[in-house]
């Protein structure tokens, strides 16, 4: 059994910032649990900000996005849309050290 995922790159309008705290995903995060939270945020707020740092956390975030789209489809909330995400780098200081993390903004866009 082979599994493949095809991701498409397209220009979309920037997502409107929402007044909601960012969801932080770590290398230990369960992507299915994170997807449940992201699904509820996209359904209620229209988008969900997600931050991650490092390769394991970024991998878990991407897996959570894939599962989120599946959950949205099962809940009949996709319609003719797809789950898309925009990403930016976020620089900050922690304990006097410079750090960088990725912040994804995921939401629904027309197919």
Coordinates of N, CA and C in Angstrom, one line a residue:
X1 N 0.9 -1.2 0.0 CA 0.0 0.0 0.0 C 0.9 1.2 0.0
X2 N 0.7 2.1 -0.9 CA 1.4 3.3 -1.0 C 0.5 4.5 -0.7
X3 N 1.1 5.5 0.0 CA 0.4 6.7 0.4 C 1.1 7.9 -0.2
X4 N 0.4 8.8 -0.8 CA 1.1 9.9 -1.4 C 0.2 11.2 -1.0
X5 N 0.9 12.3 -0.9 CA 0.3 13.5 -0.6 C 0.8 14.5 -1.6
X6 N -0.2 15.2 -2.2 CA 0.2 16.3 -3.2 C -0.2 17.6 -2.6
X7 N 0.7 18.5 -2.4 CA 0.4 19.8 -1.9 C 0.5 20.8 -3.1
X8 N -0.4 21.7 -3.1 CA -0.4 22.7 -4.2 C 0.0 24.1 -3.6
X9 N 0.8 24.8 -4.4 CA 1.2 26.2 -4.0 C 0.3 27.2 -4.8
X10 N -0.3 28.1 -4.2 CA -1.1 29.1 -4.9 C -1.1 30.4 -4.1
X11 N -1.3 31.5 -4.8 CA -1.4 32.8 -4.1 C -2.8 33.0 -3.6
X12 N -2.9 33.3 -2.3 CA -4.2 33.6 -1.7 C -4.1 34.9 -0.9
X13 N -5.2 35.4 -0.6 CA -5.2 36.6 0.2 C -4.8 36.3 1.6
X14 N -4.0 37.2 2.2 CA -3.6 37.0 3.6 C -4.8 36.7 4.5
X15 N -4.7 35.8 5.4 CA -5.7 35.5 6.4 C -5.9 36.7 7.3
X16 N -7.1 37.0 7.7 CA -7.3 38.1 8.7 C -6.9 37.6 10.0
X17 N -6.1 38.4 10.7 CA -5.7 38.1 12.1 C -6.9 38.0 13.0
X18 N -6.9 37.0 13.9 CA -8.0 36.8 14.8 C -7.5 37.1 16.2
X19 N -8.4 37.4 17.1 CA -8.1 37.6 18.5 C -8.1 36.3 19.2
X20 N -7.1 35.5 19.0 CA -7.1 34.2 19.6 C -5.6 33.8 19.9
X21 N -5.3 33.1 20.9 CA -4.0 32.8 21.2 C -3.5 31.8 20.2
X22 N -2.2 31.8 20.0 CA -1.6 30.9 19.0 C -1.5 29.5 19.7
X23 N -1.7 28.5 18.9 CA -1.6 27.1 19.3 C -0.1 26.7 19.1
X24 N 0.5 26.2 20.1 CA 1.9 25.8 20.0 C 2.0 24.3 19.9
X25 N 2.7 23.8 18.8 CA 2.9 22.4 18.6 C 4.4 22.0 18.8
X26 N 4.6 21.0 19.6 CA 6.0 20.5 19.9 C 6.2 19.2 19.2
X27 N 7.4 18.7 19.3 CA 7.7 17.4 18.8 C 7.0 16.3 19.5
X28 N 6.5 16.5 20.7 CA 5.7 15.5 21.4 C 4.2 15.6 21.2
X29 N 3.7 16.6 20.5 CA 2.3 16.8 20.3 C 1.7 15.6 19.5
X30 N 0.5 15.2 19.8 CA -0.2 14.2 19.1 C -0.9 15.0 17.9
X31 N -0.6 14.7 16.7 CA -1.2 15.4 15.6 C -2.7 15.3 15.5
X32 N -3.3 14.2 15.9 CA -4.7 14.0 15.8 C -5.4 14.8 16.8
X33 N -4.8 15.0 18.0 CA -5.4 15.8 19.1 C -5.3 17.3 18.6
X34 N -4.1 17.7 18.1 CA -4.0 19.0 17.6 C -4.9 19.3 16.5
X35 N -5.2 18.4 15.6 CA -6.1 18.5 14.5 C -7.5 18.8 15.0
X36 N -7.9 18.1 16.0 CA -9.2 18.4 16.6 C -9.4 19.8 17.1
X37 N -8.4 20.3 17.7 CA -8.4 21.7 18.2 C -8.4 22.7 17.0
X38 N -7.6 22.4 16.0 CA -7.5 23.3 14.8 C -8.8 23.2 14.0
X39 N -9.4 22.1 13.9 CA -10.7 22.0 13.3 C -11.7 22.9 13.9
X40 N -11.8 22.8 15.3 CA -12.8 23.6 16.0 C -12.5 25.1 15.8
X41 N -11.2 25.5 15.8 CA -10.8 26.9 15.6 C -11.2 27.4 14.2
X42 N -10.9 26.6 13.2 CA -11.2 27.0 11.8 C -12.8 27.1 11.7
X43 N -13.5 26.1 12.3 CA -15.0 26.2 12.2 C -15.6 27.4 12.9
X44 N -15.0 27.8 14.0 CA -15.6 28.9 14.8 C -15.0 30.2 14.5
X45 N -13.7 30.3 14.2 CA -13.0 31.6 14.0 C -12.6 31.9 12.6
X46 N -12.6 30.8 11.7 CA -12.3 31.0 10.3 C -10.8 30.7 10.0
X47 N -10.0 30.7 11.0 CA -8.5 30.4 10.9 C -7.9 30.1 12.2
X48 N -6.8 29.5 12.1 CA -6.1 29.1 13.4 C -4.6 29.4 13.2
X49 N -4.0 30.2 14.1 CA -2.6 30.4 14.1 C -1.9 29.2 14.9
X50 N -0.8 28.7 14.3 CA 0.0 27.6 14.9 C 1.4 27.9 14.8
X51 N 2.1 27.7 16.0 CA 3.6 28.0 16.0 C 4.3 26.7 16.3
X52 N 5.5 26.5 15.7 CA 6.3 25.4 16.0 C 7.8 25.7 15.8
X53 N 8.6 25.0 16.5 CA 10.1 25.2 16.5 C 10.8 23.9 16.3
X54 N 11.6 23.7 15.3 CA 12.3 22.5 15.1 C 11.7 21.6 14.1
X55 N 12.4 20.6 13.6 CA 11.9 19.7 12.6 C 10.8 18.8 13.1
X56 N 10.9 18.2 14.3 CA 9.9 17.3 14.7 C 8.6 18.1 14.9
X57 N 8.6 19.2 15.5 CA 7.4 20.0 15.7 C 6.8 20.5 14.4
X58 N 7.6 20.9 13.4 CA 7.1 21.3 12.1 C 6.4 20.1 11.4
X59 N 7.0 18.9 11.5 CA 6.5 17.7 10.9 C 5.1 17.4 11.6
X60 N 5.0 17.5 12.9 CA 3.7 17.3 13.6 C 2.7 18.3 13.2
X61 N 3.1 19.6 13.0 CA 2.2 20.6 12.5 C 1.6 20.3 11.1
X62 N 2.5 19.9 10.2 CA 2.0 19.6 8.9 C 1.1 18.4 8.9
X63 N 1.4 17.4 9.7 CA 0.5 16.2 9.8 C -0.9 16.6 10.4
X64 N -0.8 17.5 11.4 CA -2.1 18.0 12.0 C -2.9 18.8 10.9
X65 N -2.3 19.5 10.0 CA -3.0 20.2 9.0 C -3.7 19.2 8.1
X66 N -3.0 18.1 7.7 CA -3.6 17.1 6.8 C -4.8 16.5 7.5
X67 N -4.7 16.1 8.8 CA -5.8 15.5 9.6 C -6.9 16.5 9.7
X68 N -6.6 17.8 10.0 CA -7.6 18.8 10.1 C -8.5 18.9 8.9
X69 N -7.9 18.9 7.7 CA -8.7 18.9 6.5 C -9.6 17.7 6.4
X70 N -9.2 16.6 6.8 CA -10.0 15.4 6.8 C -11.2 15.5 7.8
X71 N -10.9 16.1 9.0 CA -11.9 16.3 10.0 C -13.0 17.3 9.5
X72 N -12.5 18.4 8.9 CA -13.4 19.3 8.3 C -14.3 18.7 7.2
X73 N -13.8 17.8 6.4 CA -14.5 17.1 5.4 C -15.6 16.2 6.0
X74 N -15.2 15.5 7.0 CA -16.1 14.6 7.7 C -17.3 15.4 8.4
X75 N -17.0 16.6 8.8 CA -18.0 17.4 9.5 C -18.8 18.2 8.5
X76 N -18.6 18.0 7.2 CA -19.2 18.7 6.1 C -19.0 20.2 6.1
X77 N -17.8 20.6 6.5 CA -17.5 22.0 6.7 C -16.5 22.5 5.6
X78 N -16.1 21.6 4.7 CA -15.2 22.0 3.6 C -15.9 22.7 2.5
X79 N -17.0 22.1 2.1 CA -17.7 22.6 0.9 C -16.8 22.5 -0.3
X80 N -16.7 23.6 -1.1 CA -15.8 23.6 -2.2 C -14.4 24.3 -1.9
X81 N -14.0 24.2 -0.6 CA -12.8 24.8 -0.1 C -11.7 23.7 0.2
X82 N -10.5 24.2 0.4 CA -9.4 23.4 0.9 C -8.8 24.1 2.0
X83 N -8.2 23.3 2.9 CA -7.4 24.0 4.0 C -6.1 24.5 3.5
X84 N -5.8 25.7 3.7 CA -4.6 26.3 3.2 C -3.8 26.9 4.4
X85 N -2.5 27.1 4.3 CA -1.8 27.7 5.3 C -0.8 28.7 4.7
X86 N -0.6 29.7 5.5 CA 0.5 30.7 5.2 C 1.5 30.6 6.3
X87 N 2.7 30.9 6.0 CA 3.8 30.7 7.0 C 4.6 32.0 7.1
X88 N 5.1 32.3 8.3 CA 6.0 33.4 8.4 C 7.0 33.0 9.6
X89 N 8.1 33.6 9.6 CA 9.1 33.4 10.7 C 8.8 34.4 11.8
X90 N 9.0 33.9 13.0 CA 8.8 34.8 14.2 C 10.1 34.8 15.0
X91 N 10.7 35.9 15.1 CA 12.0 36.0 15.9 C 11.6 36.5 17.3
X92 N 12.2 35.9 18.3 CA 12.0 36.4 19.7 C 13.2 36.0 20.5
X93 N 13.3 36.6 21.7 CA 14.3 36.3 22.7 C 13.8 35.4 23.8
X94 N 14.6 34.4 24.2 CA 14.2 33.5 25.3 C 15.5 33.3 26.1
X95 N 15.4 33.7 27.4 CA 16.6 33.6 28.3 C 17.8 34.3 27.7
X96 N 17.6 35.4 27.1 CA 18.7 36.2 26.5 C 19.2 35.7 25.2
X97 N 18.6 34.6 24.6 CA 19.1 34.1 23.4 C 18.1 34.4 22.3
X98 N 18.6 34.6 21.1 CA 17.7 34.8 19.9 C 17.2 33.5 19.4
X99 N 15.9 33.4 19.2 CA 15.2 32.2 18.7 C 14.4 32.5 17.5
X100 N 14.1 31.5 16.7 CA 13.3 31.6 15.5 C 12.3 30.5 15.5
X101 N 11.0 30.8 15.2 CA 10.0 29.7 15.1 C 9.2 30.0 13.9
X102 N 8.5 29.0 13.4 CA 7.5 29.2 12.3 C 6.2 29.4 12.8
X103 N 5.4 30.3 12.2 CA 4.0 30.5 12.6 C 3.2 30.3 11.4
X104 N 2.3 29.3 11.4 CA 1.4 29.0 10.3 C 0.1 29.6 10.6
X105 N -0.6 30.1 9.6 CA -2.0 30.6 9.7 C -2.8 29.7 8.8
X106 N -3.6 28.9 9.3 CA -4.4 27.9 8.4 C -5.9 28.3 8.5
X107 N -6.5 28.2 7.3 CA -7.9 28.5 7.1 C -8.4 28.0 5.8
X108 N -9.6 28.2 5.5 CA -10.2 27.6 4.3 C -10.2 28.7 3.2
X109 N -9.8 28.2 2.0 CA -9.8 29.0 0.8 C -10.5 28.2 -0.3
X110 N -11.1 28.9 -1.3 CA -11.7 28.2 -2.4 C -10.8 27.3 -3.2
X111 N -11.3 26.2 -3.7 CA -10.4 25.3 -4.5 C -9.9 25.9 -5.7

